[in-house]
């Protein structure tokens, strides 16, 4: 069964999808390639979860050792890659791979942490918590920086009656059966999908700014009032969530990317919160509301997101 | 946390996707609506796994009790639906729901079993095994039928150099890194996706016919020689697998559907086996090979599928 050993790896598709996310990968790369002064004479930690990010992990290596990854026929290819990396690290001890929170070895204070912890709606999977832990435990007190350093979470209003009917009215007549009761189950599931920017009916609105160098784990559960400036007189059928990422601190070449519906799509797509009852809105008005983001105590990876708009209040989950 | 209780259901998206698969749902429905004589004075069992198929489960009920599913505000909606169904079943004991193999109550011999066990590449998840078990344990000896009664598994050759490059050559240069070693990991993962019928370069070829009324669990692991009649002089880059389903036995109105790339797409899509090295083929030739389908002993849901064409031999997994 040697030939089928590879099957036990789980799916590579997810890694491939992330590697092919050029917005993500090239942003991290550009930050590193365009700002070499940040790494000069510094100790550098890079933490990656899973294997999909090994490309990010390799960028700093590239100029030192060409063709670092040669063709490799060992069974567990990722392990082979990491073995090579580890060998390299012994000689060039400025790169580390792994979940830093689980590191038991003593480490000298570090100066730069580059992380790829971003989840759906930024905070899904709560991986920023580990970055905060690593930052507080391992970073030197002065002059040390976590990258990306700034993140914003944004909302925008959507008007898409066709999709609303397809997701909600659909249950009124399913092959002749009335299943309207299902709406109450469908609505609370936040949906991760790529939006058509033509369905945006408001300007985006920042509901949270996170400075990764100062934020705390507590700060990642929050409430925020928002006002969405409506750009079209129509029905608001859903609220979209997305995030923007900034590599700025000490950078001579700042790098930023957005996961919003008007930008090149990423594997994070957008997060959609359907409204059971569409809300009539007028161009120019401010659609005001309040959002609350909480972790699910029973599953810390998943999030509870509550939206209150007018008399409507709905809690969604992202899981 | 009452309002977020619904979140614990898991994802409804998958159920919705299946319900919206009209090819699947309407085929089962049409078979039942167009062939009432099959059910007349018969005991009928319907077995469903999961909840997504409750629509299929309900079709025989529809004409007896309109608006069977009223709006329901109980927390666990599916449970409420099933509770109502159960109540109905006590009065009309010809419908059962559940995994029949796990039924412990004594049952009178049954005459008709309608099943929705079909998986990717037909046999993924090995659910037909349970149908066979139920058939042998509960069906009356004479005149009893399992539906769908006939299934075929088919292969066809694909020529799509663009996709081949995107999946295989991609690894030769990933942001400047040579990761060709990854090809050996990517190839064995069979891919479930909707194919562009323009990329078909052969006629379809039946590699397996399954009569659900006579087949055995052993028969679901098999080898088969095949010959794909090539319709275009080009490079064969992959082999596609799909299946056709027939409701025929005793039917005055036969119902059939195909999951092939030339038919309306279904949630089963097609299953694609990538060839690491494309094979040059000529229009009119027969591309001959052999396929072997085996269960993974360590995970009986998943399948090992081995293709041998010319000197190429590759085992794929569907998991």
Coordinates of C-alpha atoms in Angstrom, one line a residue:
Chain A
X1 CA 0.0 0.0 0.0
X2 CA 3.1 2.2 -0.3
X3 CA 1.7 3.9 -3.4
X4 CA -1.4 5.0 -1.6
X5 CA 0.5 6.4 1.4
X6 CA 0.0 9.9 0.2
X7 CA -3.7 9.6 0.7
X8 CA -3.2 9.8 4.5
X9 CA -2.0 13.4 4.2
X10 CA -5.5 14.8 4.1
X11 CA -6.4 17.2 1.4
X12 CA -3.8 19.3 -0.4
X13 CA -6.4 21.3 -2.1
X14 CA -6.7 23.7 0.8
X15 CA -2.9 24.3 0.8
X16 CA -3.0 24.8 -3.0
X17 CA -5.8 27.3 -2.7
X18 CA -4.0 29.3 -0.2
X19 CA -0.7 29.3 -2.1
X20 CA -2.6 30.4 -5.1
X21 CA -4.0 33.3 -3.2
X22 CA -1.6 35.8 -4.7
X23 CA -3.0 38.8 -2.7
X24 CA -2.0 37.1 0.5
X25 CA 1.2 35.5 -0.5
X26 CA 2.6 38.4 -2.5
X27 CA 1.7 40.9 0.3
X28 CA 3.8 39.0 2.8
X29 CA 6.5 38.6 0.3
X30 CA 6.6 42.2 -0.8
X31 CA 6.7 43.4 2.8
X32 CA 9.8 41.2 3.4
X33 CA 11.5 41.9 0.1
X34 CA 10.9 45.7 0.1
X35 CA 11.8 46.3 3.7
X36 CA 15.1 44.5 4.2
X37 CA 16.3 47.1 6.8
X38 CA 13.7 45.7 9.2
X39 CA 15.4 42.4 9.3
X40 CA 19.0 43.6 9.2
X41 CA 20.9 42.4 12.3
X42 CA 17.6 41.3 13.9
X43 CA 16.4 38.1 15.2
X44 CA 13.4 37.0 13.3
X45 CA 10.6 34.6 14.2
X46 CA 8.1 33.4 11.7
X47 CA 5.3 31.3 13.0
X48 CA 3.1 29.2 10.8
X49 CA 0.2 27.0 11.5
X50 CA -0.2 24.1 9.1
X51 CA 1.9 23.8 6.1
X52 CA 0.2 26.0 3.6
X53 CA 2.2 29.0 4.5
X54 CA 5.6 27.5 3.9
X55 CA 6.0 29.7 1.0
X56 CA 5.8 32.7 3.3
X57 CA 8.3 31.0 5.5
X58 CA 10.7 30.6 2.7
X59 CA 10.9 34.1 1.3
X60 CA 13.6 35.3 3.6
X61 CA 15.6 32.2 2.8
X62 CA 15.4 32.6 -0.9
X63 CA 18.3 34.9 -1.5
X64 CA 20.6 33.0 0.7
X65 CA 20.1 29.5 -0.7
X66 CA 18.7 29.1 -4.2
X67 CA 16.7 26.0 -5.0
X68 CA 16.3 25.4 -1.4
X69 CA 13.6 22.9 -2.1
X70 CA 14.9 20.3 -4.4
X71 CA 12.8 17.5 -5.7
X72 CA 12.1 15.2 -2.9
X73 CA 10.7 11.7 -3.0
X74 CA 10.3 11.0 0.7
X75 CA 6.9 9.9 1.6
X76 CA 5.9 12.8 3.8
X77 CA 6.8 15.7 1.6
X78 CA 5.9 18.4 4.1
X79 CA 8.0 16.7 6.7
X80 CA 10.9 16.5 4.3
X81 CA 10.6 20.2 3.6
X82 CA 10.5 21.0 7.3
X83 CA 13.5 18.7 7.9
X84 CA 15.4 20.7 5.4
X85 CA 14.2 23.9 6.9
X86 CA 15.2 22.7 10.4
X87 CA 18.7 21.9 9.2
X88 CA 18.9 25.3 7.6
X89 CA 17.7 26.9 10.9
X90 CA 20.5 25.3 12.8
X91 CA 23.0 27.2 10.7
X92 CA 20.9 30.3 10.3
X93 CA 19.0 30.6 13.6
X94 CA 16.7 33.5 12.8
X95 CA 13.8 31.5 11.5
X96 CA 11.5 29.3 13.6
X97 CA 8.5 27.3 12.5
X98 CA 5.7 26.0 14.7
X99 CA 3.1 27.2 17.1
X100 CA 5.2 29.5 19.2
X101 CA 2.8 29.3 22.2
X102 CA 3.8 25.6 22.4
X103 CA 7.6 26.2 22.3
X104 CA 9.2 25.0 25.5
X105 CA 12.8 25.8 24.7
X106 CA 14.3 29.0 26.1
X107 CA 14.5 31.7 23.5
X108 CA 16.5 34.9 23.4
X109 CA 14.3 37.9 23.1
X110 CA 13.2 38.4 19.6
X111 CA 12.8 41.5 17.5
X112 CA 10.4 40.7 14.6
X113 CA 7.5 38.4 14.4
X114 CA 5.8 37.8 11.1
X115 CA 2.6 36.0 11.3
X116 CA -0.1 34.6 9.0
X117 CA -2.9 34.2 11.5
X118 CA -5.7 35.9 9.6
X119 CA -9.0 34.0 9.6
X120 CA -12.4 34.5 8.0
X121 CA -13.8 37.8 9.2
X122 CA -10.3 38.3 10.5
X123 CA -10.9 36.8 13.9
X124 CA -12.3 33.3 13.1
X125 CA -10.2 30.6 14.7
X126 CA -8.9 33.0 17.3
X127 CA -5.3 32.6 16.1
X128 CA -4.4 36.2 17.0
X129 CA -4.5 35.1 20.7
X130 CA -1.4 33.0 20.1
X131 CA 0.4 35.9 18.4
X132 CA -0.4 38.0 21.5
X133 CA 0.9 35.3 23.7
X134 CA 4.1 35.0 21.7
X135 CA 4.5 38.7 21.5
X136 CA 4.3 39.1 25.3
X137 CA 6.5 36.2 26.1
X138 CA 9.3 36.3 23.5
X139 CA 9.6 39.8 22.1
X140 CA 12.4 42.0 23.3
X141 CA 11.0 45.0 25.1
X142 CA 12.3 47.7 22.9
X143 CA 12.1 48.1 19.1
X144 CA 10.4 44.8 18.5
X145 CA 7.5 44.6 16.1
X146 CA 4.8 42.1 15.1
X147 CA 3.7 42.0 11.4
X148 CA 1.2 42.6 10.0
X149 CA 0.9 45.4 12.5
X150 CA -2.5 46.9 11.8
X151 CA -5.8 45.3 10.8
X152 CA -9.3 46.8 10.4
X153 CA -12.6 45.0 10.3
X154 CA -15.2 46.6 8.1
X155 CA -18.9 46.3 7.3
X156 CA -20.9 47.3 4.3
X157 CA -24.6 47.0 3.4
X158 CA -25.8 44.7 0.6
X159 CA -28.8 44.8 -1.6
X160 CA -29.4 41.6 -3.4
X161 CA -33.1 40.6 -3.5
X162 CA -32.4 37.7 -5.9
X163 CA -30.0 36.0 -3.5
X164 CA -32.2 36.8 -0.5
X165 CA -35.1 35.0 -2.2
X166 CA -32.8 32.1 -3.1
X167 CA -31.7 31.7 0.5
X168 CA -34.9 32.8 2.4
X169 CA -38.1 32.7 0.3
X170 CA -36.8 29.4 -1.0
X171 CA -38.0 27.7 2.2
X172 CA -41.7 28.8 1.7
X173 CA -42.1 26.3 -1.1
X174 CA -39.6 23.4 -1.4
X175 CA -41.0 21.1 -4.1
X176 CA -44.4 21.9 -2.8
X177 CA -43.6 21.7 0.9
X178 CA -43.8 24.6 3.3
X179 CA -40.5 24.6 5.2
X180 CA -40.5 28.2 6.4
X181 CA -39.4 27.0 9.8
X182 CA -36.0 26.4 8.2
X183 CA -35.4 30.1 7.8
X184 CA -34.8 30.4 11.6
X185 CA -32.0 27.9 11.2
X186 CA -30.4 29.3 8.0
X187 CA -30.3 32.9 9.0
X188 CA -27.9 32.5 11.9
X189 CA -25.2 30.8 9.8
X190 CA -22.8 33.5 8.5
X191 CA -21.9 32.7 5.0
X192 CA -18.3 32.9 3.6
X193 CA -18.6 33.8 -0.1
X194 CA -17.3 36.0 -2.8
X195 CA -19.7 39.0 -3.3
X196 CA -20.5 40.7 -6.5
X197 CA -19.4 44.3 -5.8
X198 CA -22.5 45.5 -7.7
X199 CA -24.6 44.4 -4.8
X200 CA -22.9 46.9 -2.4
X201 CA -25.3 49.6 -1.4
X202 CA -23.2 51.5 1.2
X203 CA -19.7 52.8 1.7
X204 CA -17.6 50.5 3.9
X205 CA -17.4 51.4 7.6
X206 CA -14.5 50.4 10.0
X207 CA -15.9 48.8 13.1
X208 CA -12.7 47.8 14.7
X209 CA -9.0 48.7 14.3
X210 CA -6.5 46.2 15.8
X211 CA -2.9 47.2 16.5
X212 CA -1.2 43.8 16.8
X213 CA 1.6 45.4 18.8
X214 CA -0.6 46.6 21.6
X215 CA -3.9 44.7 21.5
X216 CA -4.9 42.2 24.2
X217 CA -6.8 38.9 23.9
X218 CA -9.7 40.6 25.9
X219 CA -9.8 43.4 23.3
X220 CA -10.8 40.8 20.6
X221 CA -14.3 40.5 22.0
X222 CA -16.0 43.9 21.5
X223 CA -19.0 45.9 20.7
X224 CA -19.0 48.7 18.2
X225 CA -21.7 51.2 17.0
X226 CA -21.6 51.7 13.2
X227 CA -23.2 53.9 10.6
X228 CA -23.3 52.7 7.0
X229 CA -23.6 55.5 4.5
X230 CA -26.2 54.2 2.0
X231 CA -25.4 54.9 -1.6
X232 CA -28.6 53.6 -3.2
X233 CA -32.4 53.7 -2.5
X234 CA -33.3 50.1 -2.3
X235 CA -33.8 47.1 0.1
X236 CA -30.8 46.2 2.4
X237 CA -30.8 42.4 2.4
X238 CA -27.6 41.6 4.2
X239 CA -24.5 43.0 5.9
X240 CA -21.1 42.1 4.6
X241 CA -18.0 41.8 6.8
X242 CA -14.3 41.9 5.6
X243 CA -10.9 43.1 6.7
X244 CA -7.9 45.2 5.6
X245 CA -4.3 44.4 6.5
X246 CA -1.4 46.8 6.9
X247 CA 2.4 46.3 7.1
X248 CA 3.4 49.8 8.1
X249 CA 5.4 50.2 11.2
X250 CA 9.1 51.1 10.4
X251 CA 8.4 50.3 6.8
X252 CA 9.9 52.4 4.0
X253 CA 7.7 50.5 1.6
X254 CA 4.3 50.1 3.2
X255 CA 2.3 47.1 2.1
X256 CA -1.5 46.7 2.4
X257 CA -4.2 44.5 1.1
X258 CA -8.0 44.4 1.4
X259 CA -10.4 41.4 1.5
X260 CA -13.3 43.6 0.5
X261 CA -15.7 42.9 -2.4
X262 CA -14.1 45.7 -4.5
X263 CA -10.6 44.2 -4.3
X264 CA -9.1 41.1 -6.0
X265 CA -10.7 38.1 -4.3
X266 CA -8.8 36.2 -1.7
X267 CA -9.3 32.8 -0.1
X268 CA -10.9 34.7 2.8
X269 CA -13.7 35.9 0.5
X270 CA -16.3 38.0 2.4
X271 CA -18.5 37.1 5.3
X272 CA -22.2 37.6 4.8
X273 CA -24.9 38.2 7.5
X274 CA -28.3 37.7 6.0
X275 CA -31.2 39.8 7.2
X276 CA -34.4 37.8 7.5
X277 CA -36.5 40.9 6.7
X278 CA -34.9 43.3 4.2
X279 CA -34.7 46.9 5.4
X280 CA -35.8 49.8 3.1
X281 CA -33.0 52.3 2.8
X282 CA -32.6 55.6 1.0
X283 CA -29.5 56.9 -0.7
X284 CA -27.6 59.3 1.6
X285 CA -29.0 58.1 4.9
X286 CA -26.9 56.5 7.6
X287 CA -28.0 53.0 8.5
X288 CA -27.1 52.8 12.1
X289 CA -26.5 49.7 14.2
X290 CA -24.4 47.9 16.7
X291 CA -22.2 44.9 16.3
X292 CA -20.9 42.6 19.1
X293 CA -18.2 40.0 18.5
X294 CA -17.8 37.2 21.0
X295 CA -16.0 33.9 21.2
X296 CA -18.1 30.8 21.6
X297 CA -17.0 29.5 25.0
X298 CA -17.8 26.0 23.9
X299 CA -15.7 26.2 20.8
X300 CA -13.2 29.0 21.0
X301 CA -12.4 28.8 17.3
X302 CA -15.9 29.9 16.4
X303 CA -17.4 33.4 16.8
X304 CA -20.8 34.8 17.8
X305 CA -21.5 38.0 15.9
X306 CA -24.6 40.0 16.9
X307 CA -26.0 42.7 14.7
X308 CA -28.7 45.1 16.0
X309 CA -30.2 47.4 13.3
X310 CA -33.4 49.3 14.1
X311 CA -35.6 46.9 15.9
X312 CA -33.8 43.9 14.4
X313 CA -31.4 41.9 16.5
X314 CA -29.8 38.7 15.3
X315 CA -26.9 36.6 16.4
X316 CA -24.9 34.8 13.8
X317 CA -22.2 32.2 14.1
X318 CA -19.1 31.7 12.1
X319 CA -18.0 28.1 12.4
Chain B
X1 CA -27.7 32.1 24.7
X2 CA -31.1 30.8 23.6
X3 CA -30.9 32.9 20.4
X4 CA -27.7 31.3 19.3
X5 CA -28.8 27.7 19.9
X6 CA -29.4 27.2 16.2
X7 CA -25.7 27.6 15.7
X8 CA -25.1 24.2 17.2
X9 CA -26.8 22.4 14.3
X10 CA -23.7 22.4 12.1
X11 CA -24.0 23.8 8.7
X12 CA -27.2 23.9 6.8
X13 CA -25.5 24.9 3.6
X14 CA -24.9 21.3 2.7
X15 CA -28.6 20.4 3.2
X16 CA -29.7 23.4 1.2
X17 CA -27.2 22.5 -1.6
X18 CA -28.7 19.0 -1.8
X19 CA -32.3 20.1 -1.7
X20 CA -31.5 22.6 -4.5
X21 CA -30.1 19.7 -6.6
X22 CA -33.2 19.4 -8.7
X23 CA -31.9 16.6 -10.8
X24 CA -31.6 14.4 -7.7
X25 CA -34.7 15.5 -5.9
X26 CA -37.0 15.6 -8.9
X27 CA -35.9 12.2 -10.2
X28 CA -36.8 10.6 -6.9
X29 CA -40.1 12.5 -6.8
X30 CA -41.0 11.7 -10.4
X31 CA -40.3 8.0 -9.9
X32 CA -42.8 8.1 -6.9
X33 CA -45.4 10.3 -8.5
X34 CA -45.4 8.7 -11.9
X35 CA -45.4 5.1 -10.6
X36 CA -48.1 5.0 -7.9
X37 CA -48.9 1.3 -8.8
X38 CA -45.6 0.3 -7.3
X39 CA -46.7 1.5 -3.8
X40 CA -50.3 0.4 -4.0
X41 CA -51.0 -2.0 -1.1
X42 CA -47.3 -2.3 -0.5
X43 CA -45.3 -1.7 2.6
X44 CA -42.8 0.9 1.9
X45 CA -39.5 1.8 3.6
X46 CA -37.6 4.9 2.9
X47 CA -34.2 5.2 4.6
X48 CA -32.4 8.5 4.8
X49 CA -29.1 9.3 6.3
X50 CA -28.8 12.8 7.6
X51 CA -31.6 15.3 7.2
X52 CA -31.0 16.6 3.8
X53 CA -33.2 14.1 2.1
X54 CA -36.4 14.8 4.1
X55 CA -37.9 16.2 1.0
X56 CA -37.6 12.8 -0.7
X57 CA -39.0 11.3 2.4
X58 CA -42.1 13.5 2.2
X59 CA -43.1 13.0 -1.4
X60 CA -45.3 10.0 -0.7
X61 CA -47.0 11.9 2.1
X62 CA -47.9 15.0 0.1
X63 CA -51.1 13.9 -1.4
X64 CA -52.4 12.5 1.9
X65 CA -51.8 15.4 4.1
X66 CA -51.3 18.9 2.7
X67 CA -49.1 21.4 4.5
X68 CA -47.7 18.5 6.5
X69 CA -44.9 20.8 7.7
X70 CA -46.4 23.8 9.3
X71 CA -44.3 26.6 10.6
X72 CA -42.5 25.3 13.6
X73 CA -40.7 27.3 16.3
X74 CA -39.2 24.5 18.3
X75 CA -35.5 24.8 18.7
X76 CA -34.4 21.8 16.9
X77 CA -36.3 22.1 13.7
X78 CA -35.2 18.8 12.2
X79 CA -36.3 17.0 15.3
X80 CA -39.6 18.7 15.1
X81 CA -40.0 17.7 11.5
X82 CA -39.2 14.1 12.4
X83 CA -41.4 14.1 15.4
X84 CA -44.3 15.1 13.1
X85 CA -43.2 12.4 10.7
X86 CA -43.1 9.8 13.4
X87 CA -46.6 10.7 14.5
X88 CA -47.7 10.4 11.0
X89 CA -46.0 7.0 10.7
X90 CA -47.9 5.6 13.6
X91 CA -51.1 6.2 11.6
X92 CA -49.6 5.3 8.3
X93 CA -47.0 2.7 9.0
X94 CA -45.5 2.4 5.6
X95 CA -42.7 5.0 6.0
X96 CA -39.6 4.7 8.1
X97 CA -36.7 7.0 8.6
X98 CA -33.3 6.2 9.9
X99 CA -30.3 3.9 9.2
X100 CA -32.1 0.7 8.6
X101 CA -29.0 -1.4 9.5
X102 CA -29.4 0.0 13.0
X103 CA -33.0 -0.8 13.4
X104 CA -33.6 -3.2 16.3
X105 CA -37.3 -3.5 16.2
X106 CA -38.8 -6.4 14.5
X107 CA -40.2 -5.5 11.1
X108 CA -42.6 -7.3 8.9
X109 CA -41.1 -8.1 5.5
X110 CA -41.1 -5.1 3.3
X111 CA -41.9 -4.7 -0.4
X112 CA -40.2 -1.5 -1.5
X113 CA -37.1 0.3 -0.4
X114 CA -36.3 3.7 -1.8
X115 CA -32.9 4.9 -1.0
X116 CA -30.7 7.9 -1.4
X117 CA -27.3 6.4 -0.8
X118 CA -25.5 7.7 -3.8
X119 CA -22.1 9.2 -3.1
X120 CA -19.3 10.8 -5.2
X121 CA -18.2 8.4 -7.9
X122 CA -21.3 6.5 -6.8
X123 CA -19.5 4.4 -4.2
X124 CA -17.9 7.0 -2.0
X125 CA -18.9 6.5 1.6
X126 CA -20.0 2.9 1.0
X127 CA -23.6 3.6 1.8
X128 CA -24.8 1.0 -0.6
X129 CA -23.5 -1.6 1.9
X130 CA -26.2 -0.7 4.3
X131 CA -28.9 -0.9 1.5
X132 CA -27.7 -4.4 0.7
X133 CA -27.8 -5.3 4.4
X134 CA -31.4 -3.9 4.7
X135 CA -32.5 -5.6 1.5
X136 CA -31.3 -9.0 2.7
X137 CA -32.6 -8.6 6.2
X138 CA -36.0 -7.0 5.7
X139 CA -37.3 -7.4 2.2
X140 CA -40.0 -9.9 1.5
X141 CA -38.6 -12.7 -0.7
X142 CA -41.0 -12.3 -3.6
X143 CA -41.9 -9.2 -5.5
X144 CA -39.8 -6.7 -3.4
X145 CA -37.7 -4.1 -5.0
X146 CA -35.0 -1.7 -4.0
X147 CA -34.9 1.7 -5.8
X148 CA -33.0 3.1 -7.6
X149 CA -32.6 -0.4 -9.1
X150 CA -29.8 0.1 -11.6
X151 CA -26.6 2.2 -11.5
X152 CA -23.7 2.5 -13.9
X153 CA -20.2 3.9 -13.3
X154 CA -18.7 5.6 -16.3
X155 CA -15.3 6.9 -17.4
X156 CA -14.4 9.4 -20.1
X157 CA -11.0 10.9 -21.2
X158 CA -10.3 14.6 -20.7
X159 CA -8.0 17.0 -22.5
X160 CA -7.4 20.2 -20.7
X161 CA -3.8 21.3 -20.8
X162 CA -4.6 24.6 -19.1
X163 CA -6.0 23.0 -16.0
X164 CA -3.2 20.4 -16.1
X165 CA -0.6 23.2 -16.0
X166 CA -2.5 24.9 -13.2
X167 CA -2.5 21.8 -11.1
X168 CA 0.8 20.2 -12.0
X169 CA 3.3 22.6 -13.7
X170 CA 2.3 25.1 -11.0
X171 CA 4.5 23.3 -8.5
X172 CA 7.7 23.8 -10.7
X173 CA 7.8 27.5 -9.8
X174 CA 5.8 28.6 -6.7
X175 CA 6.7 32.3 -6.3
X176 CA 10.2 31.4 -7.4
X177 CA 10.5 28.2 -5.3
X178 CA 10.8 24.8 -6.9
X179 CA 8.2 22.6 -5.2
X180 CA 7.9 19.9 -7.9
X181 CA 7.9 17.3 -5.1
X182 CA 4.4 18.3 -4.3
X183 CA 3.2 16.8 -7.6
X184 CA 3.5 13.4 -6.1
X185 CA 1.1 14.4 -3.3
X186 CA -1.4 16.3 -5.4
X187 CA -1.9 13.7 -8.2
X188 CA -3.3 10.9 -5.9
X189 CA -6.1 13.1 -4.7
X190 CA -9.1 12.6 -6.9
X191 CA -10.9 15.9 -7.4
X192 CA -14.7 16.4 -7.2
X193 CA -15.5 19.3 -9.6
X194 CA -17.9 20.3 -12.4
X195 CA -16.2 19.7 -15.7
X196 CA -16.6 21.8 -18.8
X197 CA -18.0 19.3 -21.3
X198 CA -15.8 20.9 -24.0
X199 CA -12.8 19.2 -22.4
X200 CA -14.2 15.7 -23.0
X201 CA -12.1 13.9 -25.7
X202 CA -13.7 10.5 -25.7
X203 CA -17.1 8.8 -25.6
X204 CA -18.1 7.7 -22.2
X205 CA -17.5 4.1 -21.3
X206 CA -19.4 2.0 -18.7
X207 CA -17.0 0.3 -16.3
X208 CA -19.5 -1.1 -13.9
X209 CA -23.2 -1.9 -13.8
X210 CA -24.8 -2.5 -10.4
X211 CA -28.2 -4.1 -10.0
X212 CA -29.1 -3.0 -6.5
X213 CA -31.5 -5.9 -6.2
X214 CA -28.8 -8.6 -6.7
X215 CA -25.5 -7.1 -6.0
X216 CA -23.4 -8.0 -2.9
X217 CA -21.1 -5.9 -0.7
X218 CA -18.2 -7.9 -2.2
X219 CA -19.1 -7.0 -5.7
X220 CA -18.5 -3.3 -4.9
X221 CA -14.8 -3.9 -4.9
X222 CA -13.9 -4.7 -8.5
X223 CA -11.5 -4.5 -11.5
X224 CA -12.6 -3.6 -15.0
X225 CA -10.9 -3.3 -18.3
X226 CA -12.0 -0.3 -20.3
X227 CA -11.6 1.2 -23.8
X228 CA -12.2 4.9 -24.3
X229 CA -13.1 5.8 -27.9
X230 CA -11.1 9.0 -28.4
X231 CA -12.9 11.7 -30.4
X232 CA -10.1 14.3 -30.7
X233 CA -6.4 14.1 -31.6
X234 CA -4.8 15.8 -28.5
X235 CA -3.3 15.2 -25.1
X236 CA -5.3 13.2 -22.6
X237 CA -4.6 15.0 -19.3
X238 CA -7.1 13.3 -17.0
X239 CA -9.8 10.6 -16.7
X240 CA -13.3 11.6 -15.5
X241 CA -15.6 9.4 -13.5
X242 CA -19.4 9.8 -13.1
X243 CA -22.5 7.7 -12.7
X244 CA -26.0 7.2 -14.2
X245 CA -29.0 6.2 -12.1
X246 CA -32.1 4.2 -13.3
X247 CA -35.5 3.7 -11.7
X248 CA -36.8 1.0 -14.1
X249 CA -38.0 -2.3 -12.5
X250 CA -41.8 -2.6 -12.7
X251 CA -42.0 1.1 -13.7
X252 CA -44.6 2.2 -16.3
X253 CA -42.8 5.6 -16.3
X254 CA -39.1 4.9 -16.1
X255 CA -36.9 7.7 -14.6
X256 CA -33.2 8.1 -15.1
X257 CA -30.6 10.7 -14.5
X258 CA -26.9 11.2 -15.3
X259 CA -24.2 12.9 -13.3
X260 CA -22.0 13.2 -16.4
X261 CA -20.4 16.4 -17.7
X262 CA -22.9 16.7 -20.6
X263 CA -25.9 16.6 -18.2
X264 CA -27.3 19.3 -15.9
X265 CA -24.9 19.6 -13.0
X266 CA -25.7 17.9 -9.7
X267 CA -24.2 18.2 -6.2
X268 CA -22.2 15.0 -7.1
X269 CA -20.4 16.9 -9.9
X270 CA -17.8 14.7 -11.5
X271 CA -14.7 12.9 -10.1
X272 CA -11.4 13.7 -11.8
X273 CA -8.2 11.6 -11.9
X274 CA -5.3 13.7 -13.1
X275 CA -2.6 12.1 -15.1
X276 CA 0.9 13.3 -14.1
X277 CA 2.1 12.9 -17.7
X278 CA -0.4 13.6 -20.4
X279 CA -0.9 10.9 -23.0
X280 CA -1.0 11.7 -26.7
X281 CA -4.1 10.3 -28.3
X282 CA -5.6 10.2 -31.8
X283 CA -9.1 10.6 -32.8
X284 CA -10.7 7.2 -33.4
X285 CA -8.3 5.2 -31.3
X286 CA -9.3 3.2 -28.3
X287 CA -7.4 4.3 -25.2
X288 CA -7.3 1.0 -23.2
X289 CA -6.8 0.6 -19.5
X290 CA -7.9 -1.1 -16.4
X291 CA -9.5 0.4 -13.3
X292 CA -9.6 -1.2 -9.8
X293 CA -11.9 0.1 -7.1
X294 CA -11.2 -0.9 -3.5
X295 CA -12.3 0.3 -0.1
X296 CA -9.7 1.8 2.3
X297 CA -9.6 -0.8 5.1
X298 CA -8.5 2.0 7.5
X299 CA -11.4 4.2 6.5
X300 CA -14.2 2.3 4.9
X301 CA -15.9 5.5 3.7
X302 CA -13.0 6.3 1.4
X303 CA -12.0 4.6 -1.8
X304 CA -8.8 3.6 -3.5
X305 CA -9.1 3.8 -7.3
X306 CA -6.2 2.5 -9.4
X307 CA -5.9 3.4 -13.1
X308 CA -3.5 1.6 -15.4
X309 CA -3.2 3.1 -18.9
X310 CA -0.2 2.0 -21.1
X311 CA 2.8 1.9 -18.8
X312 CA 1.2 4.4 -16.3
X313 CA -0.3 3.1 -13.1
X314 CA -1.6 5.4 -10.4
X315 CA -3.7 4.9 -7.3
X316 CA -6.0 7.7 -6.4
X317 CA -8.0 8.3 -3.2
X318 CA -11.4 9.8 -2.8
X319 CA -11.8 11.0 0.8

